[in-house]
Coordinates of C-alpha atoms in Angstrom, one line a residue:
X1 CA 14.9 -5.4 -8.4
X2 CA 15.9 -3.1 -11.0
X3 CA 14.1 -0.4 -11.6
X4 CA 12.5 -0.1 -8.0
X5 CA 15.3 -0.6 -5.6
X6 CA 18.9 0.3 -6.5
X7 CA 20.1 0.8 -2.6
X8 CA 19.0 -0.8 0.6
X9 CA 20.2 -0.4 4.0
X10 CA 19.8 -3.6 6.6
X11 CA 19.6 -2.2 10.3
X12 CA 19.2 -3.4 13.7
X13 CA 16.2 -2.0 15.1
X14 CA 16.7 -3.4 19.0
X15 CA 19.6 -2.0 20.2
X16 CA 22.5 -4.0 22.3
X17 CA 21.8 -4.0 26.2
X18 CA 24.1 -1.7 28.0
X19 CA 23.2 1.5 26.0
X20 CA 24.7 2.6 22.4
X21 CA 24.1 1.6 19.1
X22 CA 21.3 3.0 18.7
X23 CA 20.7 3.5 14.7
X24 CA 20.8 7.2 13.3
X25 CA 17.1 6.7 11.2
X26 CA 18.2 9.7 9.1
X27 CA 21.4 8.3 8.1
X28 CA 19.4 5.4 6.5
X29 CA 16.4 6.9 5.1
X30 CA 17.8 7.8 2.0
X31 CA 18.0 4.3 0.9
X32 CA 15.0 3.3 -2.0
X33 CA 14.6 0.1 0.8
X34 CA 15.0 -0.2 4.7
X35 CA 15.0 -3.9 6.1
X36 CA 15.0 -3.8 10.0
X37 CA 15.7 -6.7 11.8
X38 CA 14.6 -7.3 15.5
X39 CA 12.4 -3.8 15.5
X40 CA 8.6 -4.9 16.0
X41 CA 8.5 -3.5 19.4
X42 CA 10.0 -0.6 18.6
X43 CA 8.0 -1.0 14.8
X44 CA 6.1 2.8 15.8
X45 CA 8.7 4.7 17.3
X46 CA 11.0 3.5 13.9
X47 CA 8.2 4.8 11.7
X48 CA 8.0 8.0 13.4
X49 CA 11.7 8.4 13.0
X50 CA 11.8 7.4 9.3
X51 CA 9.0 9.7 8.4
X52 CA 10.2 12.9 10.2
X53 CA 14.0 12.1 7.9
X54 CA 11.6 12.2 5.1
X55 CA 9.7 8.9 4.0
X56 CA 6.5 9.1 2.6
X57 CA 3.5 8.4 5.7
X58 CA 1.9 6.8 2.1
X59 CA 4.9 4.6 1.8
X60 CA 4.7 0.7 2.0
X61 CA 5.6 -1.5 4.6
X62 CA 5.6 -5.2 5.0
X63 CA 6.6 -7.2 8.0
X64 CA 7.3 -10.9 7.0
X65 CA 6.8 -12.7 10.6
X66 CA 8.1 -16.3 11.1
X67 CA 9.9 -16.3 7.4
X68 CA 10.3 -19.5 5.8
X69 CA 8.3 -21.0 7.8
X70 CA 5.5 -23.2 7.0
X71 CA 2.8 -20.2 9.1
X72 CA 5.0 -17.8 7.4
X73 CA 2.7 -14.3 7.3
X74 CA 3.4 -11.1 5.6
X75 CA 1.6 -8.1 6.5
X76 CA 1.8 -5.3 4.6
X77 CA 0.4 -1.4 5.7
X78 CA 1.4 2.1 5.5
X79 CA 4.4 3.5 7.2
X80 CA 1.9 6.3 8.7
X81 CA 0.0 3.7 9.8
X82 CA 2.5 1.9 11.7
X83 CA 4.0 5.1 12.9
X84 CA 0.2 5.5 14.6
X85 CA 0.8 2.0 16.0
X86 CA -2.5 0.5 13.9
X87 CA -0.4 -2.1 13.1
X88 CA -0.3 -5.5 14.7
X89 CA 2.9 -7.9 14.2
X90 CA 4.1 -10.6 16.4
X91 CA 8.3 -11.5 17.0
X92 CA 10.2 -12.9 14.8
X93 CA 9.7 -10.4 12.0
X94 CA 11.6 -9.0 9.4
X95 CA 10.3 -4.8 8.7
X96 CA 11.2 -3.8 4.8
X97 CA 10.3 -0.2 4.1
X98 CA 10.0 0.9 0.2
X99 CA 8.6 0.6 -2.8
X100 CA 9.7 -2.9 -2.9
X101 CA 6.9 -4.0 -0.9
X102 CA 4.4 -3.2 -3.9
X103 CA 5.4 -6.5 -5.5
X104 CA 5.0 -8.8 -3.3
X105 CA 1.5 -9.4 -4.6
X106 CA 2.5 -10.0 -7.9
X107 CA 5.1 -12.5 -6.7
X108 CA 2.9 -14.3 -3.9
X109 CA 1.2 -16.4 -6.5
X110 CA 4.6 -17.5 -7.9
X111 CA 6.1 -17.7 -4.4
X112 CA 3.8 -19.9 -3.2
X113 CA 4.1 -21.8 -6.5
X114 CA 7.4 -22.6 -5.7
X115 CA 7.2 -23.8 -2.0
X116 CA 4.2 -26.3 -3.1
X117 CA 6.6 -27.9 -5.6
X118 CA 9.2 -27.9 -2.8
X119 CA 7.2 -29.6 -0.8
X120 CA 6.2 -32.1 -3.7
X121 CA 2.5 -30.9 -3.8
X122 CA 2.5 -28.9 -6.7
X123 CA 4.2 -29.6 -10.3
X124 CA 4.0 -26.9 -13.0

């Protein structure tokens, strides 16, 4: 997505039983986008951690739960307010941080476009 992303780092956000591998949140935060995979239990205390390595609390977030799936849903908040834990996700969920997030509006329509004529409802 040139122009707003140029870096992205993909982490684990549920770390292996046993202890270790926890991810470094500051080592990552520098990235324009942050995609965290397994984290929505964990989706406050990973806020917390990015903001206090220096993300915006203003910044966007989107969770995409189930993805590809027909009840696909994609919420999208603040990083502040997920930090504050006002943010309700269910498992399986994918957590992108960044200004990425900002166009997933504009793309829904098109998105959606797309699985219809997949699924041999919709012809453009």
């Amino acid at each position: 997505l040139r122009g707003i992303s140029s870096c992205f780092a993909v982490v684990t956000g549920h770390p292996a039983s046993g202890g270790g591998g926890e991810v470094d949140m500051k080592k990552v935060a520098g990235a324009d986008t942050v995609v965290v995979l397994m984290g929505v239990k964990r989706r406050a205390d990973i806020a917390r951690e990015l903001i206090a390595a220096g993300r915006s609390a203003d910044e966007p977030v989107a969770f995409v739960e189930r993805g590809t799936m027909k009840d696909q849903r994609v919420v999208v908040a603040k990083l502040g307010d997920v930090a504050e834990g006002r943010v309700e996700v269910s498992p399986p969920a994918v957590m992108v941080v960044g200004e990425v997030v900002r166009i997933h509006e504009k793309l829904r329509g098109v998105l959606e476009n797309l699985r219809l004529s997949r699924e041999g409802i919709y012809h453009a």
